[in-house]
C-alpha positions in Angstrom: -11.8 14.1 11.1 -8.0 15.2 11.7 -5.9 14.9 8.6 -3.2 12.6 8.7 0.2 14.4 7.9 2.7 12.9 5.6 6.2 14.4 5.1 7.5 14.1 1.2 11.5 14.0 0.9 12.6 14.2 -2.5 14.5 16.2 -4.1 12.6 16.5 -7.9 10.8 19.0 -8.2 8.2 17.9 -10.7 7.7 14.4 -8.8 7.2 16.3 -5.1 4.2 18.5 -6.8 3.1 15.6 -8.3 3.0 13.4 -5.1 1.6 16.6 -3.2 -1.0 17.4 -5.5 -2.6 13.3 -5.5 -2.4 13.6 -1.9 -3.9 16.5 -1.1 -6.8 15.5 -2.9 -6.9 12.3 -1.9 -7.3 14.4 2.3 -3.8 14.5 3.5 -2.2 17.0 4.9 1.1 17.7 3.5 4.7 19.2 3.9 8.1 18.2 1.7 11.3 18.9 1.9 13.7 18.9 -1.1 17.2 18.3 0.8 18.0 15.8 3.9 18.8 18.6 6.4 15.5 19.9 5.8 13.6 16.9 6.4 15.3 15.9 9.1 14.2 19.6 10.5 10.1 19.0 9.5 9.8 16.0 10.6 10.8 17.0 14.2 8.6 20.2 14.1 5.8 18.8 11.5 5.2 15.1 13.3 4.0 13.4 10.4 2.0 10.1 10.4 4.2 8.7 7.6 7.3 10.0 5.5 8.0 9.3 2.0 11.6 9.0 1.6 14.1 9.2 -1.7 17.2 7.9 -1.3 19.3 10.4 -3.8 19.4 13.8 -2.0 21.3 17.0 -2.4 23.9 18.7 0.5 25.6 15.8 1.4 23.1 14.0 3.8 21.5 11.4 1.8 18.4 9.1 2.4 20.1 6.5 4.3 21.5 9.1 6.7 17.9 10.8 7.4 16.7 6.9 7.4 19.2 6.0 10.6 18.4 9.5 12.0 14.5 9.6 12.0 15.1 5.7 13.5 17.0 7.0 16.4 15.5 9.9 17.5 12.9 8.9 19.7 10.3 11.9 18.3 10.4 10.3 14.6 11.5 6.5 15.7 7.4 4.8 15.1 6.8 6.6 12.3 6.4 4.4 8.9 9.2 5.4 6.2 8.5 5.0 2.6 11.7 4.8 0.4 10.7 6.2 -3.1 13.5 6.0 -5.8 15.1 5.4 -8.8 17.8 2.9 -7.4 16.8 -0.8 -7.7 19.5 -2.0 -5.5 18.8 -1.0 -1.8 16.3 -2.1 -0.4 18.1 -4.7 1.5 20.2 -1.3 3.4 16.8 0.7 3.7 14.9 -2.2 4.9 18.1 -3.1 7.9 18.2 0.9 9.0 14.2 0.4 9.5 12.2 1.4 6.0 8.7 0.3 6.5 8.5 -0.3 2.7 10.6 0.1 -0.3 9.2 1.5 -3.9 11.0 2.0 -7.0 9.9 4.7 -8.8 9.7 3.3 -12.4 8.2 -0.1 -11.6 4.9 1.4 -10.3 2.2 3.5 -10.6 1.4 6.7 -8.4 -2.0 5.0 -7.7 -0.1 2.0 -6.2 2.3 4.4 -4.2 -1.0 6.2 -2.5 -2.5 2.3 -1.6 0.7 1.7 -0.1 0.6 4.8 1.5 -2.8 4.6 3.3 -2.2 1.4 4.3 0.7 2.1 6.5 -1.3 5.2 7.9 -4.1 3.0 8.7 -1.9 0.5 10.7 -0.6 3.2 12.3 -3.4 5.0 13.6 -4.9 1.1 14.8 
């Protein structure tokens, strides 16, 4: 069975490591970046089946910039992007740009996030 690929774009090292370990145990192949620019480069090269994206990123390129670039690029436009952030006020903007899901980190457990990821990956592979 081919492992589904997930790209995590998250600047919080601890959170990125937690999600990496949990998703690896679930059988996903993972790659990650702590910056928006690095995340865009990896998305084009790694060709993930799903992207987890934080909004607040360092380096002048935030998650909205990344999401917009991903949705405009033919190589990544069909890739589902789950926005996973601490900002509870930006859902409308993220969904208008093209996020598949908007999750506030403090409002859900990691298990619920993993279920959401699996659902989107399964939907994409149909």
